[in-house]
Amino acid sequence: MTSDGLGPEDVIKQVLEKFKAGVSNEDLILLTPNLDPKCRENAINSLLSSGKIEMLSTTGSNSFTLRLCTGTKLAGASPEEQLVYSLIEESGNMGIWIRDIRDKSGLAQTQMRRVLKVLEQKKIVKSVKAVGTTKKCYMLSDLEADSSLTGGTFFSDQQLDTQFIQTLVQVCVQMLLSKRKAAEANYPTDFFTARENSFVKISEVANYIKRAGVSRIPLVESDVESILEVAVLDGKAEKRPGFFGQEGSYRAAKVVNSRTMTNLMNTVPCMHCPLINECNIGHVISPENCEHMETWCNSGGTV
């Protein structure tokens, strides 16, 4: 009993309450100078046995860290099971790698695997294999793994579902194309208004996909934005970024028929000019003083 009436266990708990991340054994000795070493040791063992504190191993050292147990208490769990569970619980939906469990718990490999097996059999925790690696991590069984582990919406069995992505791209592009055609038909002589009305917000595209029922899984707006970005990279859509917190918008890219492009190129006078090899800017024969080029430009490229 200390001079202020606190028992050894209370003194240790009082110290640990000030250091939520835990205190090393060496620091605890310095922070409790009035405790007899044997009393301190007995108090630590008693707190560990009762599940009020837990002991974490320090990687690369023979030292250990003590901290208060603040997570869920498992009924009928051994101290080792409670420790491993606490480590998994605090990792959230990011999970904790099996190597980190071993390093932090200080348990031997076989003992740790036995504890994990017990917790899995009780359906308290589950293992998740991250995309692009064979390493397993563990998290609570009722949590949905973070997309950085699973690869996100467009991964199936750890493989990128390219067919699903292309289907969604086609649906999005068709929707944007329909919107652009309608805008251009409604404002045939007003280019700027037609352009403004041909852009579609991400939320509108997301709602369209939801109504169409083409996705077997729910898509959030960030998923739809990823699909629209694929369409942009494919040259099928163009993007207008949002400003001051507003969401961005997209519209279908102008599709030029290959036959139309060929016909247009054939009207360029240079394609049929016998002097094309002698023509150059600043020369006697040049585009600046070419009467055929001037006529073609004045006709809007239709001559």
JSON list of C-alpha atoms in Angstrom, two decimals, residues 85-209:
[
{"chain": "A", "resi": 85, "resn": "TYR", "atom": "CA", "xyz": [-8.42, -10.83, -30.31]},
{"chain": "A", "resi": 86, "resn": "SER", "atom": "CA", "xyz": [-7.59, -7.34, -29.01]},
{"chain": "A", "resi": 87, "resn": "LEU", "atom": "CA", "xyz": [-4.87, -6.89, -31.63]},
{"chain": "A", "resi": 88, "resn": "ILE", "atom": "CA", "xyz": [-7.26, -7.95, -34.37]},
{"chain": "A", "resi": 89, "resn": "GLU", "atom": "CA", "xyz": [-10.10, -5.80, -33.04]},
{"chain": "A", "resi": 90, "resn": "GLU", "atom": "CA", "xyz": [-8.08, -2.60, -32.95]},
{"chain": "A", "resi": 91, "resn": "SER", "atom": "CA", "xyz": [-6.91, -3.11, -36.55]},
{"chain": "A", "resi": 92, "resn": "GLY", "atom": "CA", "xyz": [-10.45, -2.43, -37.82]},
{"chain": "A", "resi": 93, "resn": "ASN", "atom": "CA", "xyz": [-11.30, -3.16, -41.44]},
{"chain": "A", "resi": 94, "resn": "MET", "atom": "CA", "xyz": [-7.66, -2.79, -42.49]},
{"chain": "A", "resi": 95, "resn": "GLY", "atom": "CA", "xyz": [-6.89, -6.03, -40.69]},
{"chain": "A", "resi": 96, "resn": "ILE", "atom": "CA", "xyz": [-3.59, -7.07, -39.17]},
{"chain": "A", "resi": 97, "resn": "TRP", "atom": "CA", "xyz": [-0.97, -9.24, -40.87]},
{"chain": "A", "resi": 98, "resn": "ILE", "atom": "CA", "xyz": [-0.26, -12.60, -39.25]},
{"chain": "A", "resi": 99, "resn": "ARG", "atom": "CA", "xyz": [3.39, -11.60, -38.81]},
{"chain": "A", "resi": 100, "resn": "ASP", "atom": "CA", "xyz": [2.37, -8.48, -36.87]},
{"chain": "A", "resi": 101, "resn": "ILE", "atom": "CA", "xyz": [0.16, -10.59, -34.60]},
{"chain": "A", "resi": 102, "resn": "ARG", "atom": "CA", "xyz": [3.13, -12.83, -33.85]},
{"chain": "A", "resi": 103, "resn": "ASP", "atom": "CA", "xyz": [5.51, -9.91, -33.25]},
{"chain": "A", "resi": 104, "resn": "LYS", "atom": "CA", "xyz": [3.13, -7.91, -31.04]},
{"chain": "A", "resi": 105, "resn": "SER", "atom": "CA", "xyz": [1.77, -10.83, -29.06]},
{"chain": "A", "resi": 106, "resn": "GLY", "atom": "CA", "xyz": [5.15, -12.48, -28.50]},
{"chain": "A", "resi": 107, "resn": "LEU", "atom": "CA", "xyz": [3.52, -15.88, -28.97]},
{"chain": "A", "resi": 108, "resn": "ALA", "atom": "CA", "xyz": [5.35, -18.75, -30.60]},
{"chain": "A", "resi": 109, "resn": "GLN", "atom": "CA", "xyz": [4.29, -19.54, -34.18]},
{"chain": "A", "resi": 110, "resn": "THR", "atom": "CA", "xyz": [2.50, -22.77, -33.31]},
{"chain": "A", "resi": 111, "resn": "GLN", "atom": "CA", "xyz": [0.77, -21.25, -30.30]},
{"chain": "A", "resi": 112, "resn": "MET", "atom": "CA", "xyz": [-0.36, -18.21, -32.29]},
{"chain": "A", "resi": 113, "resn": "ARG", "atom": "CA", "xyz": [-1.78, -20.36, -35.09]},
{"chain": "A", "resi": 114, "resn": "ARG", "atom": "CA", "xyz": [-3.62, -22.49, -32.55]},
{"chain": "A", "resi": 115, "resn": "VAL", "atom": "CA", "xyz": [-5.19, -19.36, -31.01]},
{"chain": "A", "resi": 116, "resn": "LEU", "atom": "CA", "xyz": [-6.19, -18.02, -34.45]},
{"chain": "A", "resi": 117, "resn": "LYS", "atom": "CA", "xyz": [-7.76, -21.36, -35.32]},
{"chain": "A", "resi": 118, "resn": "VAL", "atom": "CA", "xyz": [-9.85, -21.29, -32.13]},
{"chain": "A", "resi": 119, "resn": "LEU", "atom": "CA", "xyz": [-11.04, -17.73, -32.83]},
{"chain": "A", "resi": 120, "resn": "GLU", "atom": "CA", "xyz": [-11.90, -18.63, -36.44]},
{"chain": "A", "resi": 121, "resn": "GLN", "atom": "CA", "xyz": [-13.81, -21.74, -35.37]},
{"chain": "A", "resi": 122, "resn": "LYS", "atom": "CA", "xyz": [-15.85, -19.56, -33.02]},
{"chain": "A", "resi": 123, "resn": "LYS", "atom": "CA", "xyz": [-16.52, -17.27, -36.04]},
{"chain": "A", "resi": 124, "resn": "ILE", "atom": "CA", "xyz": [-15.16, -14.33, -34.09]},
{"chain": "A", "resi": 125, "resn": "VAL", "atom": "CA", "xyz": [-12.44, -13.44, -36.58]},
{"chain": "A", "resi": 126, "resn": "LYS", "atom": "CA", "xyz": [-11.78, -14.22, -40.25]},
{"chain": "A", "resi": 127, "resn": "SER", "atom": "CA", "xyz": [-8.76, -14.29, -42.53]},
{"chain": "A", "resi": 128, "resn": "VAL", "atom": "CA", "xyz": [-8.55, -12.16, -45.67]},
{"chain": "A", "resi": 129, "resn": "LYS", "atom": "CA", "xyz": [-6.03, -12.56, -48.47]},
{"chain": "A", "resi": 130, "resn": "ALA", "atom": "CA", "xyz": [-5.13, -9.20, -49.99]},
{"chain": "A", "resi": 131, "resn": "VAL", "atom": "CA", "xyz": [-5.04, -8.60, -53.73]},
{"chain": "A", "resi": 132, "resn": "GLY", "atom": "CA", "xyz": [-1.61, -9.07, -55.26]},
{"chain": "A", "resi": 133, "resn": "THR", "atom": "CA", "xyz": [-0.13, -11.01, -52.35]},
{"chain": "A", "resi": 134, "resn": "THR", "atom": "CA", "xyz": [-0.32, -14.41, -50.73]},
{"chain": "A", "resi": 135, "resn": "LYS", "atom": "CA", "xyz": [-0.10, -12.94, -47.22]},
{"chain": "A", "resi": 136, "resn": "LYS", "atom": "CA", "xyz": [-3.12, -13.28, -44.97]},
{"chain": "A", "resi": 137, "resn": "CYS", "atom": "CA", "xyz": [-4.44, -10.72, -42.56]},
{"chain": "A", "resi": 138, "resn": "TYR", "atom": "CA", "xyz": [-7.10, -11.05, -39.88]},
{"chain": "A", "resi": 139, "resn": "MET", "atom": "CA", "xyz": [-10.06, -8.91, -38.88]},
{"chain": "A", "resi": 140, "resn": "LEU", "atom": "CA", "xyz": [-13.31, -9.31, -36.97]},
{"chain": "A", "resi": 141, "resn": "SER", "atom": "CA", "xyz": [-15.73, -11.56, -38.82]},
{"chain": "A", "resi": 142, "resn": "ASP", "atom": "CA", "xyz": [-18.52, -8.95, -39.03]},
{"chain": "A", "resi": 143, "resn": "LEU", "atom": "CA", "xyz": [-16.36, -6.33, -40.78]},
{"chain": "A", "resi": 144, "resn": "GLU", "atom": "CA", "xyz": [-16.13, -5.64, -44.51]},
{"chain": "A", "resi": 145, "resn": "ALA", "atom": "CA", "xyz": [-12.51, -5.51, -45.61]},
{"chain": "A", "resi": 146, "resn": "ASP", "atom": "CA", "xyz": [-11.17, -2.18, -46.85]},
{"chain": "A", "resi": 147, "resn": "SER", "atom": "CA", "xyz": [-11.03, -1.84, -50.64]},
{"chain": "A", "resi": 148, "resn": "SER", "atom": "CA", "xyz": [-7.24, -1.51, -50.48]},
{"chain": "A", "resi": 149, "resn": "LEU", "atom": "CA", "xyz": [-7.19, -5.18, -49.43]},
{"chain": "A", "resi": 150, "resn": "THR", "atom": "CA", "xyz": [-9.87, -6.60, -51.71]},
{"chain": "A", "resi": 151, "resn": "GLY", "atom": "CA", "xyz": [-9.11, -4.43, -54.75]},
{"chain": "A", "resi": 152, "resn": "GLY", "atom": "CA", "xyz": [-12.52, -2.79, -54.58]},
{"chain": "A", "resi": 153, "resn": "THR", "atom": "CA", "xyz": [-15.76, -3.22, -56.46]},
{"chain": "A", "resi": 154, "resn": "PHE", "atom": "CA", "xyz": [-14.27, -4.37, -59.74]},
{"chain": "A", "resi": 155, "resn": "PHE", "atom": "CA", "xyz": [-12.32, -7.33, -58.40]},
{"chain": "A", "resi": 156, "resn": "SER", "atom": "CA", "xyz": [-13.74, -10.82, -58.27]},
{"chain": "A", "resi": 157, "resn": "ASP", "atom": "CA", "xyz": [-11.79, -13.68, -56.68]},
{"chain": "A", "resi": 158, "resn": "GLN", "atom": "CA", "xyz": [-8.77, -11.34, -56.54]},
{"chain": "A", "resi": 159, "resn": "GLN", "atom": "CA", "xyz": [-8.92, -10.82, -60.32]},
{"chain": "A", "resi": 160, "resn": "LEU", "atom": "CA", "xyz": [-9.90, -7.63, -62.14]},
{"chain": "A", "resi": 161, "resn": "ASP", "atom": "CA", "xyz": [-13.32, -8.24, -63.73]},
{"chain": "A", "resi": 162, "resn": "THR", "atom": "CA", "xyz": [-12.62, -6.64, -67.12]},
{"chain": "A", "resi": 163, "resn": "GLN", "atom": "CA", "xyz": [-15.85, -7.90, -68.70]},
{"chain": "A", "resi": 164, "resn": "PHE", "atom": "CA", "xyz": [-17.92, -6.26, -65.96]},
{"chain": "A", "resi": 165, "resn": "ILE", "atom": "CA", "xyz": [-15.98, -3.02, -66.39]},
{"chain": "A", "resi": 166, "resn": "GLN", "atom": "CA", "xyz": [-16.45, -2.96, -70.18]},
{"chain": "A", "resi": 167, "resn": "THR", "atom": "CA", "xyz": [-20.18, -3.60, -69.79]},
{"chain": "A", "resi": 168, "resn": "LEU", "atom": "CA", "xyz": [-20.48, -0.64, -67.46]},
{"chain": "A", "resi": 169, "resn": "VAL", "atom": "CA", "xyz": [-18.38, 1.54, -69.77]},
{"chain": "A", "resi": 170, "resn": "GLN", "atom": "CA", "xyz": [-20.74, 0.74, -72.67]},
{"chain": "A", "resi": 171, "resn": "VAL", "atom": "CA", "xyz": [-23.81, 1.55, -70.57]},
{"chain": "A", "resi": 172, "resn": "CYS", "atom": "CA", "xyz": [-22.31, 4.86, -69.40]},
{"chain": "A", "resi": 173, "resn": "VAL", "atom": "CA", "xyz": [-21.19, 5.89, -72.90]},
{"chain": "A", "resi": 174, "resn": "GLN", "atom": "CA", "xyz": [-24.62, 5.10, -74.37]},
{"chain": "A", "resi": 175, "resn": "MET", "atom": "CA", "xyz": [-26.26, 7.23, -71.70]},
{"chain": "A", "resi": 176, "resn": "LEU", "atom": "CA", "xyz": [-23.84, 10.12, -72.35]},
{"chain": "A", "resi": 177, "resn": "LEU", "atom": "CA", "xyz": [-24.28, 9.79, -76.10]},
{"chain": "A", "resi": 178, "resn": "SER", "atom": "CA", "xyz": [-28.07, 9.89, -75.77]},
{"chain": "A", "resi": 179, "resn": "LYS", "atom": "CA", "xyz": [-27.77, 13.01, -73.62]},
{"chain": "A", "resi": 180, "resn": "ARG", "atom": "CA", "xyz": [-25.45, 14.71, -76.11]},
{"chain": "A", "resi": 181, "resn": "LYS", "atom": "CA", "xyz": [-27.66, 13.91, -79.12]},
{"chain": "A", "resi": 182, "resn": "ALA", "atom": "CA", "xyz": [-30.71, 15.27, -77.31]},
{"chain": "A", "resi": 183, "resn": "ALA", "atom": "CA", "xyz": [-28.88, 18.48, -76.37]},
{"chain": "A", "resi": 184, "resn": "GLU", "atom": "CA", "xyz": [-27.65, 19.05, -79.92]},
{"chain": "A", "resi": 185, "resn": "ALA", "atom": "CA", "xyz": [-31.13, 18.35, -81.33]},
{"chain": "A", "resi": 186, "resn": "ASN", "atom": "CA", "xyz": [-32.75, 20.79, -78.88]},
{"chain": "A", "resi": 187, "resn": "TYR", "atom": "CA", "xyz": [-30.24, 23.57, -79.56]},
{"chain": "A", "resi": 188, "resn": "PRO", "atom": "CA", "xyz": [-29.09, 23.10, -83.16]},
{"chain": "A", "resi": 189, "resn": "THR", "atom": "CA", "xyz": [-28.01, 26.74, -83.60]},
{"chain": "A", "resi": 190, "resn": "ASP", "atom": "CA", "xyz": [-26.74, 27.40, -80.08]},
{"chain": "A", "resi": 191, "resn": "PHE", "atom": "CA", "xyz": [-23.39, 25.63, -79.70]},
{"chain": "A", "resi": 192, "resn": "PHE", "atom": "CA", "xyz": [-22.65, 26.76, -76.13]},
{"chain": "A", "resi": 193, "resn": "THR", "atom": "CA", "xyz": [-26.08, 25.86, -74.72]},
{"chain": "A", "resi": 194, "resn": "ALA", "atom": "CA", "xyz": [-25.97, 22.49, -76.49]},
{"chain": "A", "resi": 195, "resn": "ARG", "atom": "CA", "xyz": [-22.51, 21.84, -75.06]},
{"chain": "A", "resi": 196, "resn": "GLU", "atom": "CA", "xyz": [-23.60, 22.84, -71.54]},
{"chain": "A", "resi": 197, "resn": "ASN", "atom": "CA", "xyz": [-26.62, 20.55, -71.66]},
{"chain": "A", "resi": 198, "resn": "SER", "atom": "CA", "xyz": [-24.65, 17.60, -73.01]},
{"chain": "A", "resi": 199, "resn": "PHE", "atom": "CA", "xyz": [-22.62, 17.22, -69.79]},
{"chain": "A", "resi": 200, "resn": "VAL", "atom": "CA", "xyz": [-23.94, 14.79, -67.19]},
{"chain": "A", "resi": 201, "resn": "LYS", "atom": "CA", "xyz": [-23.07, 14.75, -63.48]},
{"chain": "A", "resi": 202, "resn": "ILE", "atom": "CA", "xyz": [-21.60, 11.63, -61.89]},
{"chain": "A", "resi": 203, "resn": "SER", "atom": "CA", "xyz": [-24.63, 11.30, -59.61]},
{"chain": "A", "resi": 204, "resn": "GLU", "atom": "CA", "xyz": [-26.97, 11.27, -62.64]},
{"chain": "A", "resi": 205, "resn": "VAL", "atom": "CA", "xyz": [-24.98, 8.48, -64.28]},
{"chain": "A", "resi": 206, "resn": "ALA", "atom": "CA", "xyz": [-24.97, 6.53, -61.00]},
{"chain": "A", "resi": 207, "resn": "ASN", "atom": "CA", "xyz": [-28.75, 6.83, -60.73]},
{"chain": "A", "resi": 208, "resn": "TYR", "atom": "CA", "xyz": [-29.16, 5.74, -64.36]},
{"chain": "A", "resi": 209, "resn": "ILE", "atom": "CA", "xyz": [-27.07, 2.60, -63.77]}
]
